[in-house]
PDB file of C-alpha atoms in Angstrom:
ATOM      1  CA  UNK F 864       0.000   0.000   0.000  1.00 45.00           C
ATOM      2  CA  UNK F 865       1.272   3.541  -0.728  1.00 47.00           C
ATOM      3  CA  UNK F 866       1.611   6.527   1.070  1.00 50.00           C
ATOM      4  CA  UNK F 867      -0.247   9.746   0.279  1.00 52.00           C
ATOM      5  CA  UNK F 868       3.017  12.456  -0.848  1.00 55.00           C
ATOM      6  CA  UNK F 869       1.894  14.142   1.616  1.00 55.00           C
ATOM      7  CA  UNK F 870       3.319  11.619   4.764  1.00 53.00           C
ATOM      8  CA  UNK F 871       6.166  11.409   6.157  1.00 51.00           C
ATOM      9  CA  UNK F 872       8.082   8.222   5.579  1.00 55.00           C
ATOM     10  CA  UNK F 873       7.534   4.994   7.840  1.00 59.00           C
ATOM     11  CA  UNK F 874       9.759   2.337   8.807  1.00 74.00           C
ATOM     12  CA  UNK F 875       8.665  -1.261   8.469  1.00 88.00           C
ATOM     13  CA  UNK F 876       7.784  -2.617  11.615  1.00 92.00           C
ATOM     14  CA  UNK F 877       5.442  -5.048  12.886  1.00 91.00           C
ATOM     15  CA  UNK F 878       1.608  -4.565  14.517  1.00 93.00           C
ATOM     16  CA  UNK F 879       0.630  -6.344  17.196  1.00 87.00           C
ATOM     17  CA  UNK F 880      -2.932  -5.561  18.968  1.00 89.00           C
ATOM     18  CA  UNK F 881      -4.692  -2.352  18.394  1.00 91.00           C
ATOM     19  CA  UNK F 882      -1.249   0.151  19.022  1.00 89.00           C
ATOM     20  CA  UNK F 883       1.392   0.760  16.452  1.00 92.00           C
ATOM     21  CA  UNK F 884       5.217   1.475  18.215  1.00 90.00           C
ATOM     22  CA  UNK F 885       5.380   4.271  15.563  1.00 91.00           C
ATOM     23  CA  UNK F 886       1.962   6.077  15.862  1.00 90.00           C
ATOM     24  CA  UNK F 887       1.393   4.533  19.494  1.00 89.00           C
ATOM     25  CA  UNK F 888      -2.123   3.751  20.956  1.00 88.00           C
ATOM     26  CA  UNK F 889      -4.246   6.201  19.205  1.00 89.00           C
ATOM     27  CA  UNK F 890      -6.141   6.103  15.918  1.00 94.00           C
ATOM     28  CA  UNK F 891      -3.873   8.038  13.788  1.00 94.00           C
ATOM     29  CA  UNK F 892      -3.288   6.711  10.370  1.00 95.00           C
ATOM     30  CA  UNK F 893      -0.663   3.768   9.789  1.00 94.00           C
ATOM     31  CA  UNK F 894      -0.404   1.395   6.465  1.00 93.00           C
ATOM     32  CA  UNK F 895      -0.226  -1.812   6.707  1.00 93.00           C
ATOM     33  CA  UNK F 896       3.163  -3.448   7.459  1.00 94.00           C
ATOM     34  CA  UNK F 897       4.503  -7.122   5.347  1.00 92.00           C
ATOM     35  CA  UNK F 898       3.421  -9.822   8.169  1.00 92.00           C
ATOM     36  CA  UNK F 899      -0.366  -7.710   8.514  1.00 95.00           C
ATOM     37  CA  UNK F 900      -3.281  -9.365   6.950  1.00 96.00           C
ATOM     38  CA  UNK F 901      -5.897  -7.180   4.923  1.00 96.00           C
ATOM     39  CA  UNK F 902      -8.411  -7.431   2.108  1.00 95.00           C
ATOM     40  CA  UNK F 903     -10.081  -6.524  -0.533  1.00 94.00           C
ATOM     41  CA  UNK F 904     -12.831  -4.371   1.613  1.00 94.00           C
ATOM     42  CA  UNK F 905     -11.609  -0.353   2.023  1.00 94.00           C
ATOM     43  CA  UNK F 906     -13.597  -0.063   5.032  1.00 95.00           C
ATOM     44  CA  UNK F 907     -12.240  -2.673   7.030  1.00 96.00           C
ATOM     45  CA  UNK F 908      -8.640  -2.496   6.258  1.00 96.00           C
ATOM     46  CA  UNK F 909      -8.804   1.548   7.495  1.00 97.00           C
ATOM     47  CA  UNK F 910     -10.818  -0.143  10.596  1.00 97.00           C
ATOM     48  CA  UNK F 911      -6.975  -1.900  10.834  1.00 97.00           C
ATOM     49  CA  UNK F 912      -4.742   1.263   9.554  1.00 97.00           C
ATOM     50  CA  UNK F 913      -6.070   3.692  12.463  1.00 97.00           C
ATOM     51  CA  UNK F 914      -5.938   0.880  14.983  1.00 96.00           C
ATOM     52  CA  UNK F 915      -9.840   0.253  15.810  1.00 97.00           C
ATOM     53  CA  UNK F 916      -9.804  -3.343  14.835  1.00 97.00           C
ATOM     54  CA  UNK F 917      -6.080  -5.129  15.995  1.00 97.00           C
ATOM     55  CA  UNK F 918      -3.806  -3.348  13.335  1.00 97.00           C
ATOM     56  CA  UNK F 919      -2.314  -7.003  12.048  1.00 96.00           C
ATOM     57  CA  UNK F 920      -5.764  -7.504  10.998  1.00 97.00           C
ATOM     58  CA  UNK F 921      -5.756 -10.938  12.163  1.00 96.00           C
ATOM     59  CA  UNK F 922      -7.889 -13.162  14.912  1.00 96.00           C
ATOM     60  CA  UNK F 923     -10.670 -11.166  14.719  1.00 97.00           C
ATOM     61  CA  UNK F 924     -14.028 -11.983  16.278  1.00 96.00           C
ATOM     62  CA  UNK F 925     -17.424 -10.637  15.421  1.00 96.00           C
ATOM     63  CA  UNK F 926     -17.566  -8.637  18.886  1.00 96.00           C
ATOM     64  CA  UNK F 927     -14.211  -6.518  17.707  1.00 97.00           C
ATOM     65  CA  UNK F 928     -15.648  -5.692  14.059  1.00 97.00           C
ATOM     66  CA  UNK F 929     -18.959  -5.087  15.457  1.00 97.00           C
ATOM     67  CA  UNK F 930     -17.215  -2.551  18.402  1.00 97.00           C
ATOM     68  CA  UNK F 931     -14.633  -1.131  15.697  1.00 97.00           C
ATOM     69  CA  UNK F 932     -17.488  -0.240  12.683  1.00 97.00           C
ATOM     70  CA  UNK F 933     -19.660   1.744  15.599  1.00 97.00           C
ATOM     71  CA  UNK F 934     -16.231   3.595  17.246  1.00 97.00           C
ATOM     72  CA  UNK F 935     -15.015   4.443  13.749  1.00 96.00           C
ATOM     73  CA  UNK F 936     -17.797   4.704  11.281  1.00 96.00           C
ATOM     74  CA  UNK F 937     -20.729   5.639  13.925  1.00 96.00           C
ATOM     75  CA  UNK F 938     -23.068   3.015  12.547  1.00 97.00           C
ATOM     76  CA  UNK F 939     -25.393   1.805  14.684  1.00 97.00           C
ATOM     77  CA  UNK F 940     -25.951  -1.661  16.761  1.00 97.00           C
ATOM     78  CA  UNK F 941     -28.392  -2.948  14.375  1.00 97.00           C
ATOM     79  CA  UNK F 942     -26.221  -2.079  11.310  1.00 97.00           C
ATOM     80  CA  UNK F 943     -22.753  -3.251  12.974  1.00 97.00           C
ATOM     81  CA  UNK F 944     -24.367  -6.245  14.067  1.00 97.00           C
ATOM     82  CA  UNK F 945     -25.826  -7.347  10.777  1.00 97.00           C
ATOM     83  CA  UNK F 946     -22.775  -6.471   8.724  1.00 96.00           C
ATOM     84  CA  UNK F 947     -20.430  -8.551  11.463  1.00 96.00           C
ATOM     85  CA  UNK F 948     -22.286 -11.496  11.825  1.00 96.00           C
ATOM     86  CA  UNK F 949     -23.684 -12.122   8.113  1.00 94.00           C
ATOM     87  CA  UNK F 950     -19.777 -11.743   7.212  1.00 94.00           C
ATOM     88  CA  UNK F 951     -19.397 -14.429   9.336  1.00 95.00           C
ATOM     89  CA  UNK F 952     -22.106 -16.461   7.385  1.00 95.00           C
ATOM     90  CA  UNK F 953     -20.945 -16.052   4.132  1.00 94.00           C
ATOM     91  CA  UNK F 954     -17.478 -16.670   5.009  1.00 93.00           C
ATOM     92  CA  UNK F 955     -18.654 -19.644   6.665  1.00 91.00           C
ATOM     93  CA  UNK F 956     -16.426 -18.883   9.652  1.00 87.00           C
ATOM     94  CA  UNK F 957     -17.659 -20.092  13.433  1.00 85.00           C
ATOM     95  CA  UNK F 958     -14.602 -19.074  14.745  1.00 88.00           C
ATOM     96  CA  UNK F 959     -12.436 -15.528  14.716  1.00 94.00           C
ATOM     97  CA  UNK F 960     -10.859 -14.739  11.166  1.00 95.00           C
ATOM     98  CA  UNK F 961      -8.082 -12.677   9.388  1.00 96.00           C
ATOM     99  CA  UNK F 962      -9.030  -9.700   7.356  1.00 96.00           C
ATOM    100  CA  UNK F 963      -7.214 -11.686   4.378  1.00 95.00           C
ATOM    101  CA  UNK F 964     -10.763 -14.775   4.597  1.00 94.00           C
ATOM    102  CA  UNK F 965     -12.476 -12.024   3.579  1.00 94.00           C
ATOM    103  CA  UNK F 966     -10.916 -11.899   0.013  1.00 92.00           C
ATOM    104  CA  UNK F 967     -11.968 -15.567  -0.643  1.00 93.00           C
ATOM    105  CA  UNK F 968     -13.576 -15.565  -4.211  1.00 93.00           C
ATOM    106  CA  UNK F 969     -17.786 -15.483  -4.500  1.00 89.00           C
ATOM    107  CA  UNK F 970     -18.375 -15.609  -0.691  1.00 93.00           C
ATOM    108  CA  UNK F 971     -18.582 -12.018   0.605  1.00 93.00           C
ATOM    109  CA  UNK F 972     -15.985 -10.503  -2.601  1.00 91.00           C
ATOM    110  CA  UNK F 973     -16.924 -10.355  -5.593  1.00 94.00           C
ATOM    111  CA  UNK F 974     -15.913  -9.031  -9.013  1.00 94.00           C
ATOM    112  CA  UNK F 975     -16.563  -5.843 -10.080  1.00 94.00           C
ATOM    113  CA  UNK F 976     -15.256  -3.998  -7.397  1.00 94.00           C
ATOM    114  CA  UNK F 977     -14.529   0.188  -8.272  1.00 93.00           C
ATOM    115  CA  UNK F 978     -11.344   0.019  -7.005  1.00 93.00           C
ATOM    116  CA  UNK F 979      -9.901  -3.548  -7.412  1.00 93.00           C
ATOM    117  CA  UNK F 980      -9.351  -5.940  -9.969  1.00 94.00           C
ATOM    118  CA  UNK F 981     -11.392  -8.834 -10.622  1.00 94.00           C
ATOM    119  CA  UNK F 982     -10.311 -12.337  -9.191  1.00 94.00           C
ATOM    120  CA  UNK F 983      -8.474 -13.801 -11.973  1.00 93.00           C
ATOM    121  CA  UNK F 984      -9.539 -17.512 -13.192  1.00 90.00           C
ATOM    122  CA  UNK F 985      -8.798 -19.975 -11.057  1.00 90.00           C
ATOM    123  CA  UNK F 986      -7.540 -18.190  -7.930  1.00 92.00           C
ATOM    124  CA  UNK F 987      -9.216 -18.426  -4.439  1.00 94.00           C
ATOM    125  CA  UNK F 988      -8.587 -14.888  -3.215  1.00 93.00           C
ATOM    126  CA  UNK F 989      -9.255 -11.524  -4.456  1.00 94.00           C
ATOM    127  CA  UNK F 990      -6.334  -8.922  -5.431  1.00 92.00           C
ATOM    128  CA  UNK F 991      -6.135  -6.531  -2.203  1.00 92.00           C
ATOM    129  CA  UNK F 992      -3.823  -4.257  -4.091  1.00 91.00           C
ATOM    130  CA  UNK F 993      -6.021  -0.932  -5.444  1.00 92.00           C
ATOM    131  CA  UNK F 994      -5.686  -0.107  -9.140  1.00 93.00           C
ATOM    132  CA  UNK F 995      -4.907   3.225  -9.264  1.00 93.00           C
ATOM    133  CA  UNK F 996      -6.729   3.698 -12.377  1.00 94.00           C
ATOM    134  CA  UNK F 997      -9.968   2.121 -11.271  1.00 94.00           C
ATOM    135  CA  UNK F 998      -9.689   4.766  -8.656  1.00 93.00           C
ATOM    136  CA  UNK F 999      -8.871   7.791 -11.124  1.00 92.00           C
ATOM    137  CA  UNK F1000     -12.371   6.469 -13.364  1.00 92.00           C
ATOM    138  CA  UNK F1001     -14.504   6.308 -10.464  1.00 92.00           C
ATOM    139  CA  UNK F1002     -13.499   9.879  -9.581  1.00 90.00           C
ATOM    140  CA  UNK F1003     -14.177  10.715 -13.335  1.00 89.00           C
ATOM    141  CA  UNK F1004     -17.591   9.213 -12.843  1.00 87.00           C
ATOM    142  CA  UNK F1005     -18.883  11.889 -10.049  1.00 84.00           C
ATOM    143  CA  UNK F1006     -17.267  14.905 -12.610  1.00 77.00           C
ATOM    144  CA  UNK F1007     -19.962  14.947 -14.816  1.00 70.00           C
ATOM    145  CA  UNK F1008     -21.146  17.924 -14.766  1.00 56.00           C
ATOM    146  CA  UNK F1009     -24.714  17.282 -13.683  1.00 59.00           C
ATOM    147  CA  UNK F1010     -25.277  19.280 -10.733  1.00 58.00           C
ATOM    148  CA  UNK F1011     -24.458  22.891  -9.830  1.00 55.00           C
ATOM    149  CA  UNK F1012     -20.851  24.127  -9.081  1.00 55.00           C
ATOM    150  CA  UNK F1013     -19.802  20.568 -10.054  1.00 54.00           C
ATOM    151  CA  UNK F1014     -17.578  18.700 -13.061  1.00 48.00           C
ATOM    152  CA  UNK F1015     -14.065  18.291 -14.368  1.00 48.00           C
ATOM    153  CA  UNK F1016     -13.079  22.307 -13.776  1.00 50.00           C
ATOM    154  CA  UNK F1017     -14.552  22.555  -9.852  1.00 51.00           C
ATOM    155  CA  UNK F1018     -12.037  20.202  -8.852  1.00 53.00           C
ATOM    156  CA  UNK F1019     -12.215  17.320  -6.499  1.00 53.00           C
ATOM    157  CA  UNK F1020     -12.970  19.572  -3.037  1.00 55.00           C
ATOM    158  CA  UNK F1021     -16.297  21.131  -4.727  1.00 60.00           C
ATOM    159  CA  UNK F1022     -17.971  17.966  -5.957  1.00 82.00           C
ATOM    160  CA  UNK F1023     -20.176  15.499  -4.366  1.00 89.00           C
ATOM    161  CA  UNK F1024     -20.475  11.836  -5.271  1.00 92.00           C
ATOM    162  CA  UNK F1025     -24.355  10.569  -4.919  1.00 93.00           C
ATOM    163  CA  UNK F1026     -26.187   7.604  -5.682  1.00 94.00           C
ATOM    164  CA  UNK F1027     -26.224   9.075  -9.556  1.00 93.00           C
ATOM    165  CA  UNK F1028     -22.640   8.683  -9.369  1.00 94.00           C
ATOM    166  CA  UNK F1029     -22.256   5.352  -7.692  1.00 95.00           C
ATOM    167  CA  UNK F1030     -24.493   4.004 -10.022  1.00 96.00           C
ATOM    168  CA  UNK F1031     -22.403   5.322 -13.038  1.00 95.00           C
ATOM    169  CA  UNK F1032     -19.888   3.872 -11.634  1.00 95.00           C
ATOM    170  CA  UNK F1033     -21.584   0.790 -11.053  1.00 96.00           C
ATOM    171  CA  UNK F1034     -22.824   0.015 -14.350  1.00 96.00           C
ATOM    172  CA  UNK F1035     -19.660   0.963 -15.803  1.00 95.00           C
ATOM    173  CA  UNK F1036     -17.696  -2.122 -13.735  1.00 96.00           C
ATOM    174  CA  UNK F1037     -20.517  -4.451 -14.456  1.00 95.00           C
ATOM    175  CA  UNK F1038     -19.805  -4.221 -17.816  1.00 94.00           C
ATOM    176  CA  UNK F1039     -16.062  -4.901 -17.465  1.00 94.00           C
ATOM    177  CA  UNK F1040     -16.415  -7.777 -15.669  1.00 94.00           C
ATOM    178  CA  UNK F1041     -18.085 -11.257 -15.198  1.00 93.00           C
ATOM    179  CA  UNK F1042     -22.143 -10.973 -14.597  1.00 93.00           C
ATOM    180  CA  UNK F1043     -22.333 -10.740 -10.984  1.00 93.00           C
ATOM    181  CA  UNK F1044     -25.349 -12.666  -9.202  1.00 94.00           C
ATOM    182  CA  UNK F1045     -28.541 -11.335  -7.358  1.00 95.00           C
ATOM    183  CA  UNK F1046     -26.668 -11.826  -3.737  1.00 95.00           C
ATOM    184  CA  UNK F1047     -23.064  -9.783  -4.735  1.00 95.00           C
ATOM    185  CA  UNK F1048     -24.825  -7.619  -6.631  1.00 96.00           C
ATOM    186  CA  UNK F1049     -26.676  -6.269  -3.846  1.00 96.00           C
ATOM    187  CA  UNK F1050     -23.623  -6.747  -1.845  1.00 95.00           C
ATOM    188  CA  UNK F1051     -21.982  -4.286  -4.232  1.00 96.00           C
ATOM    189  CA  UNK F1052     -24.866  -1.891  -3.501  1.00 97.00           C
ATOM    190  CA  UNK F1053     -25.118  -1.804  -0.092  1.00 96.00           C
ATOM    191  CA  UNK F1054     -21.405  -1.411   0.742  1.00 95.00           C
ATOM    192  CA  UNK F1055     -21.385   2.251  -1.443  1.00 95.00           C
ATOM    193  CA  UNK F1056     -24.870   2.816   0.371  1.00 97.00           C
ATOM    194  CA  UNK F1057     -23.244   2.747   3.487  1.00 96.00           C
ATOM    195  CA  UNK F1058     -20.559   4.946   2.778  1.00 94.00           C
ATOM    196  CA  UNK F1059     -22.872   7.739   1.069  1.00 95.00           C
ATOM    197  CA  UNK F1060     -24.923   7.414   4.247  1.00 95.00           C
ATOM    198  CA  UNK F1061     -21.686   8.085   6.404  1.00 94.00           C
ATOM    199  CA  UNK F1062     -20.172  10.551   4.677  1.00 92.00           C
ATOM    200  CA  UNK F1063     -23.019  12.645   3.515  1.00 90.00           C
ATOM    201  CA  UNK F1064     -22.333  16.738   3.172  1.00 87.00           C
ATOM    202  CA  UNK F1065     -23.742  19.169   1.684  1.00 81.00           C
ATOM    203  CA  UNK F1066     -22.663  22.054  -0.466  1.00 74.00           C
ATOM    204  CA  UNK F1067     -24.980  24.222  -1.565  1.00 73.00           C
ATOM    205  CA  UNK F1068     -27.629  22.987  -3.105  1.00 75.00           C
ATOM    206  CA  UNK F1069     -26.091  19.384  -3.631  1.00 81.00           C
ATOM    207  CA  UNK F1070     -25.916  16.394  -1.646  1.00 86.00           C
ATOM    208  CA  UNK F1071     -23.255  13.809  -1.052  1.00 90.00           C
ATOM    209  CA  UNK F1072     -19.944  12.666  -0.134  1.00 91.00           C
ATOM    210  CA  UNK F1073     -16.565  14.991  -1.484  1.00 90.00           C
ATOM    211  CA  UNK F1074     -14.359  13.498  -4.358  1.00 89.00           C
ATOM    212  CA  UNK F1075     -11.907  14.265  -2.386  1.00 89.00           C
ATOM    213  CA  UNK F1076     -12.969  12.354   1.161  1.00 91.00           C
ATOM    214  CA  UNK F1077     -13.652   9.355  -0.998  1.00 91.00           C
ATOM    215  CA  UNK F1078     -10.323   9.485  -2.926  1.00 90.00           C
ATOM    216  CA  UNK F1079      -8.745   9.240   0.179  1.00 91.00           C
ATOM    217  CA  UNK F1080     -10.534   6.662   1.933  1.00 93.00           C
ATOM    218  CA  UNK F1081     -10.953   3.739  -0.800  1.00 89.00           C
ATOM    219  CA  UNK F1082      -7.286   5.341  -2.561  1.00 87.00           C
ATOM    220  CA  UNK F1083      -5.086   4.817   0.749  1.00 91.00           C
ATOM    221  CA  UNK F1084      -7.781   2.853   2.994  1.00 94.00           C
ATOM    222  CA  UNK F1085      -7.258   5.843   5.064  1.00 95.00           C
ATOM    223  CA  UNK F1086      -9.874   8.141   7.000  1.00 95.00           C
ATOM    224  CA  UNK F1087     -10.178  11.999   5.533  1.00 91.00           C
ATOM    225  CA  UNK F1088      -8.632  14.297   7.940  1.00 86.00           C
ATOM    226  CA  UNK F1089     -11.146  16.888   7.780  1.00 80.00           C
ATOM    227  CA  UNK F1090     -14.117  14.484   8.384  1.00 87.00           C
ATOM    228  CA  UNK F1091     -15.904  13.665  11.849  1.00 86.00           C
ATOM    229  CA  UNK F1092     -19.264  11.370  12.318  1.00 87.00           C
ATOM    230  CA  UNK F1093     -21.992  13.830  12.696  1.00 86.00           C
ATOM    231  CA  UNK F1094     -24.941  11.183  12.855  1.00 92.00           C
ATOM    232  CA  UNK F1095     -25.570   7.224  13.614  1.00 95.00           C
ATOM    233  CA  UNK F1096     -25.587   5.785  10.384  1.00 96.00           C
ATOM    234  CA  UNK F1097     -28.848   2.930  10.544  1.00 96.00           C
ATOM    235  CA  UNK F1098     -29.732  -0.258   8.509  1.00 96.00           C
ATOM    236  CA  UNK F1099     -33.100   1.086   7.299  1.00 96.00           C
ATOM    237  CA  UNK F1100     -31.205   4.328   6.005  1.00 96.00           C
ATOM    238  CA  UNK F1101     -28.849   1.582   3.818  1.00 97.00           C
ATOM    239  CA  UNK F1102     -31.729  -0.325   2.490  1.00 97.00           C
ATOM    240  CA  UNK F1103     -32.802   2.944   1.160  1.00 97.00           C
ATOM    241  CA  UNK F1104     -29.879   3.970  -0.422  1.00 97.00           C
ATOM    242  CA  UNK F1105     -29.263   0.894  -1.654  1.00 97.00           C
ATOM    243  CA  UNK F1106     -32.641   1.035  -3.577  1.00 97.00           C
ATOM    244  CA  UNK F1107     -31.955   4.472  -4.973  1.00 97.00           C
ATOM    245  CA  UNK F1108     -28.343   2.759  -6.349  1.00 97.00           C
ATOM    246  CA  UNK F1109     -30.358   0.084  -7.832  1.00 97.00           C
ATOM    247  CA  UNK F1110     -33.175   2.794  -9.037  1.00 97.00           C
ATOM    248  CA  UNK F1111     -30.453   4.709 -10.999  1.00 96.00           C
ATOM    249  CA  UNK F1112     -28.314   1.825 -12.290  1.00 96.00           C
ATOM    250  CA  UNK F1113     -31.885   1.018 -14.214  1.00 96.00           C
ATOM    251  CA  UNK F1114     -32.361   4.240 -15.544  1.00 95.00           C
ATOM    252  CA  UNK F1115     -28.891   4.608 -16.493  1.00 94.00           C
ATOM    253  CA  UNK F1116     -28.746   1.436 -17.912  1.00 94.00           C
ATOM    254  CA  UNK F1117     -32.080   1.871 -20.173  1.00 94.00           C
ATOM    255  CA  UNK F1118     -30.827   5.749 -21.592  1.00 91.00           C
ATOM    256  CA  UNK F1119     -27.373   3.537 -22.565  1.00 89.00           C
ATOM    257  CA  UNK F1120     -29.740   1.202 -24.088  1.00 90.00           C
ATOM    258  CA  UNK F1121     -31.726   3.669 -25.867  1.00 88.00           C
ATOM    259  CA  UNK F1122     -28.729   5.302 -27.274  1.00 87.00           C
ATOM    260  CA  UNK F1123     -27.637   2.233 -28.684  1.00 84.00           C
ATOM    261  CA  UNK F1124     -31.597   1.554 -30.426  1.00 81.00           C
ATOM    262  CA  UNK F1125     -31.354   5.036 -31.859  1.00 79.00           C
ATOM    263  CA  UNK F1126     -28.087   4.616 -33.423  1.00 79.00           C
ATOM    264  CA  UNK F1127     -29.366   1.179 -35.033  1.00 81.00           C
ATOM    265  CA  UNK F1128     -31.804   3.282 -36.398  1.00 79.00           C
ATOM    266  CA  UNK F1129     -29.853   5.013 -38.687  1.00 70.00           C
TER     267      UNK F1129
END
């Protein structure tokens, strides 16, 4: 994993338990080291990097992710809960895991990711490492120009990704890559619902989370240093972003499709 330019360099050393010997016991930012185990999930490998799940990312139970997605992320029991234990199911784990299960192919990962490659054929685990690329189109997908004081010229501090966005994004990946089923599908939903429902701003007149906060966060797995949890993020308030993600993949899917009709036309 890199480091933003911006940090200073870090030595390699190891992590054991929530502290770091270079950052100490705190929650400030700290990659991962060579003998740490992470995944292909953004949100719970910075859960590891600021130290509120055990920073090696390994032997975790459900009660630590559960206690390190409300300290971090503000979500609430209900949400925590849900998320921690149906991880648990689809990993088919009874027992505490390593942040590296969670990258085993079709149970909770799945292709298409925005910022990761897809599993190549044959291999049991995901790729962890985040294609810099994938990154740089997903940004280009919230610059579009559709809403007020946003698009390529207002730069990534003045414009908001939404659930317009995500599902650009969205549709985009699912055409790359291998059709995903009904359950990762909404799997690949939900996680971006939760994250719009986290990191929701305003500016102006539009809604949603700043190029900028997200470039940070699923770039370098790292928490924007400007943000602070301003509300208890619930389950009910995913379902219903979720929805509007699946609402505008639709729609966005049937003007691409009507493009291609009216070109077939002539």
């Amino acid at each position: 994993m890199s480091l933003p330019p911006s940090h200073p360099a870090i030595d390699v050393h190891k992590h054991t338990g929530m502290g770091c010997p270079v950052v100490g016991k705190g929650h400030e930012w700290c990659p991962s080291q060579p003998d740490d185990s992470r995944s292909p999930c953004p949100a719970l490998n910075t859960l590891a990097n600021h130290g509120y799940i055990a920073r090696d990312g390994k032997n975790l139970s459900v009660f630590d992710l559960v206690s390190g997605l409300k300290a971090c992320y503000n979500l609430s029991t209900p949400l925590a809960i849900f998320l921690s234990i149906g991880g648990f199911v689809l990993l088919r784990r009874f027992w505490n895991t390593d942040l590296h299960d969670i990258g085993r192919h079709g149970r909770i990962e799945h292709d298409a990711s925005l910022v990761h490659r897809d599993t190549p054929e044959g291999e049991k685990y995901a790729p962890i490492d985040i294609s810099d690329r994938l990154v740089d189109q997903l940004i280009v997908d919230a610059k579009t120009g559709d809403e007020e004081g946003e698009g390529p010229e207002a730069g990534d501090r003045r414009t908001l990704m939404d659930a317009s966005d995500v599902a650009r994004a969205r549709v985009r990946r699912e055409k790359e890559s291998p059709p995903l089923g009904a359950k990762h599908a909404e799997i690949a939903r939900g996680e971006m619902a939760i994250i719009l429902g986290v990191w929701e701003t305003k500016a102006g007149s539009n809604v949603g989370v700043p190029v900028e906060w997200m470039r940070e966060w699923i770039g370098h797995e790292r928490l924007p240093k400007d943000w602070k949890p301003t509300h208890i993020q619930g389950l009910l308030d995913v379902v219903k972003r979720a929805k509007s993600i699946r609402k505008a993949m639709d729609e966005q899917r049937k003007a691409e499709a009507a493009v291609v009709d009216e070109k077939a036309k002539h």
